[in-house]
Amino acid sequence: MNIFSGLRACTRRVTSLQANLYLTSGRTTSGLLVPRYIHVSSKPFKAQPPSNSPPGPSSTSSTSSSGKKTEPNTSVKPKNESIPFQRVFLVDPETEKLQEKPLKDVLAMFNKKTHFAELQRTDPFPVVRIIDKSEAHHKKLKLKEQQKAAAKRNVRKEFQFTWGMAQGDVSYRMERVKDTLRKGGKVDIVFAPKAGVRTGPALLEMKQRMEELVGSLKDLATEYKNREYRRFLAAVFLQGQGTGKDAAASQEGGSE
């Protein structure tokens, strides 16, 4: 092998070595070859979604500023076009039977100035009833009256008497007792000695007087609790039957 052949072989080896070094190294700004190191993390690799990926499905329940989930308001029943069903089961007002119909046909069956269609329930299928507006208003007023009557029955007053109270004072206070009972309220009647007096009637006499008192009010009230007797003290507990014509609300609480 002559000198030129050896020189060409040496050149080929140098060129091959430079190529290998280029694949495993980086170049600085000065053109020198420097080793390239690959950093291997000890943490497991976690794939990240691409930035242009579509957002996930949104939740159907809303979240308040406090972080608590809020449910949709279901106290108001959907009416007319707000009913979210294309086909519904209509209630026959006479037979109460159900008939399946398209919602658009149901809405065409009545005058919207005087009637409306209201969704009654959705399980197991949507049930709709046609309601007269005047009747609905009447039922609403009746419900309010029933709620007022129930509130009156929860009114509770205490009336205090003394064993030696003058008959005129007793009669005046008993009229107030009767007024509360007529409105359906509760009345607690307590008899006790006058302030500073440490004596009173015997137990037998107290029982007789309470029996007479309850008997005089039997047309207006019934006892909702057993009578109580202590030393010189007697109490009866009456629930009014609400027989009064006047529907004015009675004031709650307090003792008289």
Short mmCIF file of C-alpha atoms in Angstrom, two decimals:
data_model
loop_
_atom_site.label_atom_id
_atom_site.label_comp_id
_atom_site.label_asym_id
_atom_site.label_seq_id
_atom_site.Cartn_x
_atom_site.Cartn_y
_atom_site.Cartn_z
CA MET A 1 0.00 0.00 0.00
CA ASN A 2 1.47 3.33 -1.09
CA ILE A 3 1.31 6.55 0.86
CA PHE A 4 -1.71 7.88 -1.05
CA SER A 5 -3.79 4.80 -0.31
CA GLY A 6 -2.96 5.05 3.39
CA LEU A 7 -3.82 8.74 3.41
CA ARG A 8 -7.23 8.09 1.83
CA ALA A 9 -7.98 5.33 4.34
CA CYS A 10 -7.03 7.58 7.23
CA THR A 11 -9.25 10.36 5.84
CA ARG A 12 -12.22 7.98 5.64
CA ARG A 13 -11.74 6.91 9.27
CA VAL A 14 -11.56 10.54 10.45
CA THR A 15 -14.71 11.43 8.51
CA SER A 16 -16.56 8.46 10.02
CA LEU A 17 -15.40 9.41 13.50
CA GLN A 18 -16.63 13.03 13.02
CA ALA A 19 -20.01 11.79 11.89
CA ASN A 20 -20.38 9.60 14.99
CA LEU A 21 -19.34 12.44 17.25
CA TYR A 22 -21.90 14.76 15.61
CA LEU A 23 -24.72 12.36 16.31
CA THR A 24 -23.93 12.20 20.05
CA SER A 25 -22.76 15.74 20.67
CA GLY A 26 -23.77 19.34 20.24
CA ARG A 27 -21.97 22.28 18.77
CA THR A 28 -21.14 25.48 20.59
CA THR A 29 -21.23 28.89 18.99
CA SER A 30 -17.51 28.53 18.31
CA GLY A 31 -18.03 25.39 16.27
CA LEU A 32 -16.34 23.02 18.72
CA LEU A 33 -17.89 19.67 19.43
CA VAL A 34 -19.02 19.17 23.03
CA PRO A 35 -20.64 16.08 24.57
CA ARG A 36 -24.43 16.12 24.74
CA TYR A 37 -25.93 14.67 27.95
CA ILE A 38 -29.50 13.38 28.20
CA HIS A 39 -31.23 14.01 31.59
CA VAL A 40 -33.26 11.06 32.80
CA SER A 41 -35.87 11.99 35.49
CA SER A 42 -36.72 9.58 38.29
CA LYS A 43 -40.41 10.66 38.11
CA PRO A 44 -42.78 8.65 35.91
CA PHE A 45 -43.70 10.25 32.63
CA LYS A 46 -47.21 11.72 32.47
CA ALA A 47 -48.66 12.51 29.11
CA GLN A 48 -50.17 15.97 28.76
CA PRO A 49 -53.17 16.59 26.49
CA PRO A 50 -52.55 18.85 23.51
CA SER A 51 -53.50 22.49 23.98
CA ASN A 52 -56.01 22.36 21.13
CA SER A 53 -57.91 19.37 22.58
CA PRO A 54 -61.70 19.89 22.94
CA PRO A 55 -62.98 20.59 26.49
CA GLY A 56 -64.63 17.77 28.41
CA PRO A 57 -68.40 17.57 28.88
CA SER A 58 -69.82 20.13 31.28
CA SER A 59 -71.68 19.03 34.40
CA THR A 60 -75.46 19.38 34.43
CA SER A 61 -75.50 20.58 38.05
CA SER A 62 -74.42 24.12 38.82
CA THR A 63 -71.96 25.07 41.55
CA SER A 64 -72.41 28.07 43.81
CA SER A 65 -69.67 30.47 44.87
CA SER A 66 -69.35 28.57 48.16
CA GLY A 67 -68.46 25.38 46.30
CA LYS A 68 -71.77 23.61 47.06
CA LYS A 69 -73.81 22.09 44.25
CA THR A 70 -77.21 23.65 43.71
CA GLU A 71 -80.16 21.77 42.32
CA PRO A 72 -82.57 23.33 39.81
CA ASN A 73 -85.74 24.84 41.20
CA THR A 74 -88.54 22.29 40.83
CA SER A 75 -91.18 24.03 42.96
CA VAL A 76 -92.77 25.69 39.91
CA LYS A 77 -94.40 23.27 37.48
CA PRO A 78 -93.75 23.90 33.77
CA LYS A 79 -96.72 25.31 31.86
CA ASN A 80 -97.73 25.45 28.19
CA GLU A 81 -94.71 25.85 25.87
CA SER A 82 -92.33 25.46 28.83
CA ILE A 83 -93.23 21.76 29.09
CA PRO A 84 -90.05 19.98 27.85
CA PHE A 85 -91.76 17.04 26.11
CA GLN A 86 -93.04 16.59 22.57
CA ARG A 87 -95.54 13.89 23.56
CA VAL A 88 -97.45 13.84 26.84
CA PHE A 89 -100.29 12.01 28.57
CA LEU A 90 -103.32 14.27 29.01
CA VAL A 91 -105.63 13.80 32.01
CA ASP A 92 -109.32 13.59 31.16
CA PRO A 93 -111.07 15.97 33.64
CA GLU A 94 -114.15 13.73 33.92
CA THR A 95 -112.73 10.19 33.97
CA GLU A 96 -109.18 10.99 35.15
CA LYS A 97 -107.93 8.61 32.45
CA LEU A 98 -104.77 9.32 30.49
CA GLN A 99 -104.56 9.78 26.74
CA GLU A 100 -101.26 10.16 24.89
CA LYS A 101 -101.10 13.21 22.65
CA PRO A 102 -98.52 15.48 21.02
CA LEU A 103 -97.95 18.54 23.17
CA LYS A 104 -98.78 20.86 20.28
CA ASP A 105 -102.23 19.24 19.99
CA VAL A 106 -102.84 19.69 23.72
CA LEU A 107 -101.93 23.38 23.54
CA ALA A 108 -104.43 23.83 20.70
CA MET A 109 -107.31 22.44 22.77
CA PHE A 110 -107.92 25.46 25.03
CA ASN A 111 -107.99 29.24 25.23
CA LYS A 112 -104.77 30.41 26.86
CA LYS A 113 -106.54 33.46 28.28
CA THR A 114 -108.72 31.28 30.51
CA HIS A 115 -106.81 27.99 30.81
CA PHE A 116 -103.27 26.61 30.86
CA ALA A 117 -101.61 23.22 30.54
CA GLU A 118 -99.46 22.20 33.50
CA LEU A 119 -96.99 19.33 33.84
CA GLN A 120 -98.07 17.25 36.84
CA ARG A 121 -95.30 14.64 36.93
CA THR A 122 -92.63 13.05 34.73
CA ASP A 123 -92.23 9.59 36.26
CA PRO A 124 -92.82 7.13 34.68
CA PHE A 125 -94.06 9.36 31.84
CA PRO A 126 -95.03 13.05 31.47
CA VAL A 127 -98.59 13.75 32.64
CA VAL A 128 -100.28 17.04 31.75
CA ARG A 129 -103.53 18.54 33.01
CA ILE A 130 -105.51 21.43 31.55
CA ILE A 131 -106.41 23.82 34.38
CA ASP A 132 -108.94 26.63 34.58
CA LYS A 133 -107.22 29.82 35.74
CA SER A 134 -110.16 30.94 37.90
CA GLU A 135 -110.34 27.56 39.64
CA ALA A 136 -106.59 27.61 40.22
CA HIS A 137 -106.89 31.06 41.80
CA HIS A 138 -109.73 29.87 44.03
CA LYS A 139 -107.70 26.86 45.19
CA LYS A 140 -104.76 29.12 45.94
CA LEU A 141 -106.90 31.36 48.14
CA LYS A 142 -108.38 28.34 49.90
CA LEU A 143 -104.91 26.99 50.61
CA LYS A 144 -103.88 30.31 52.14
CA GLU A 145 -106.95 30.23 54.39
CA GLN A 146 -106.08 26.72 55.52
CA GLN A 147 -102.53 27.81 56.29
CA LYS A 148 -103.83 30.75 58.32
CA ALA A 149 -106.18 28.48 60.24
CA ALA A 150 -103.31 26.11 61.01
CA ALA A 151 -101.21 29.05 62.20
CA LYS A 152 -104.01 30.17 64.54
CA ARG A 153 -104.16 26.74 66.10
CA ASN A 154 -100.51 27.14 67.04
CA VAL A 155 -101.20 30.38 68.94
CA ARG A 156 -100.85 29.80 72.68
CA LYS A 157 -101.78 32.24 75.43
CA GLU A 158 -101.65 32.03 79.20
CA PHE A 159 -104.30 33.65 81.38
CA GLN A 160 -103.63 33.99 85.11
CA PHE A 161 -106.35 34.23 87.75
CA THR A 162 -106.23 34.49 91.54
CA TRP A 163 -108.49 32.51 93.84
CA GLY A 164 -109.95 35.65 95.39
CA MET A 165 -110.33 37.69 92.16
CA ALA A 166 -113.48 39.81 91.92
CA GLN A 167 -116.24 38.32 89.79
CA GLY A 168 -116.21 41.28 87.40
CA ASP A 169 -112.51 40.79 86.70
CA VAL A 170 -113.04 37.07 86.24
CA SER A 171 -115.84 37.64 83.71
CA TYR A 172 -113.80 40.17 81.72
CA ARG A 173 -110.80 37.89 81.51
CA MET A 174 -112.93 34.88 80.63
CA GLU A 175 -114.28 36.77 77.61
CA ARG A 176 -110.71 37.14 76.38
CA VAL A 177 -110.20 33.42 76.94
CA LYS A 178 -113.28 32.62 74.87
CA ASP A 179 -112.19 34.97 72.09
CA THR A 180 -108.89 33.14 71.73
CA LEU A 181 -110.61 29.75 71.77
CA ARG A 182 -113.07 30.83 69.07
CA LYS A 183 -110.10 31.58 66.82
CA GLY A 184 -108.73 28.08 67.36
CA GLY A 185 -105.86 29.04 69.64
CA LYS A 186 -104.54 27.30 72.72
CA VAL A 187 -105.20 28.68 76.19
CA ASP A 188 -103.45 27.84 79.46
CA ILE A 189 -105.50 28.95 82.49
CA VAL A 190 -103.66 29.17 85.80
CA PHE A 191 -105.21 29.84 89.22
CA ALA A 192 -102.86 30.89 92.03
CA PRO A 193 -102.97 32.81 95.33
CA LYS A 194 -102.72 36.57 95.24
CA ALA A 195 -99.22 37.99 95.61
CA GLY A 196 -98.14 37.88 99.24
CA VAL A 197 -100.80 35.32 100.19
CA ARG A 198 -99.48 31.91 101.22
CA THR A 199 -102.76 30.09 101.59
CA GLY A 200 -105.36 28.80 99.17
CA PRO A 201 -108.15 26.30 98.67
CA ALA A 202 -107.73 22.61 99.40
CA LEU A 203 -107.01 20.16 96.59
CA LEU A 204 -110.61 18.91 96.45
CA GLU A 205 -111.98 22.45 96.08
CA MET A 206 -109.43 23.29 93.38
CA LYS A 207 -110.47 20.21 91.38
CA GLN A 208 -114.15 21.13 91.68
CA ARG A 209 -113.54 24.68 90.43
CA MET A 210 -111.43 23.48 87.47
CA GLU A 211 -114.15 20.97 86.58
CA GLU A 212 -116.73 23.78 86.52
CA LEU A 213 -114.40 25.96 84.44
CA VAL A 214 -113.78 23.30 81.79
CA GLY A 215 -117.49 22.49 81.67
CA SER A 216 -118.37 26.12 80.95
CA LEU A 217 -116.05 26.07 77.90
CA LYS A 218 -116.91 22.63 76.52
CA ASP A 219 -118.61 24.13 73.45
CA LEU A 220 -115.48 26.08 72.51
CA ALA A 221 -112.55 23.88 73.47
CA THR A 222 -111.18 20.52 74.50
CA GLU A 223 -108.33 19.71 76.85
CA TYR A 224 -105.08 19.00 74.99
CA LYS A 225 -103.11 18.23 78.16
CA ASN A 226 -103.83 16.79 81.61
CA ARG A 227 -104.68 19.20 84.39
CA GLU A 228 -101.95 20.08 86.87
CA TYR A 229 -102.29 20.65 90.60
CA ARG A 230 -99.64 21.87 93.01
CA ARG A 231 -99.74 23.54 96.42
CA PHE A 232 -102.48 26.18 96.05
CA LEU A 233 -101.97 26.13 92.24
CA ALA A 234 -104.21 24.69 89.52
CA ALA A 235 -103.89 24.79 85.72
CA VAL A 236 -105.97 23.60 82.76
CA PHE A 237 -104.86 23.46 79.11
CA LEU A 238 -107.46 24.03 76.39
CA GLN A 239 -107.38 23.80 72.59
CA GLY A 240 -109.93 25.99 70.81
CA GLN A 241 -112.15 24.45 68.15
CA GLY A 242 -112.10 27.55 65.95
CA THR A 243 -115.87 28.04 65.89
CA GLY A 244 -115.75 31.81 65.64
CA LYS A 245 -117.05 33.63 62.54
CA ASP A 246 -114.34 36.23 62.69
CA ALA A 247 -111.19 35.09 60.87
CA ALA A 248 -108.91 37.80 62.25
CA ALA A 249 -105.57 36.45 63.38
CA SER A 250 -104.99 36.31 67.10
CA GLN A 251 -101.76 37.68 68.52
CA GLU A 252 -99.25 35.08 69.64
CA GLY A 253 -97.61 34.61 73.02
CA GLY A 254 -97.65 36.67 76.16
CA SER A 255 -99.44 36.16 79.45
CA GLU A 256 -102.46 38.05 80.69
#
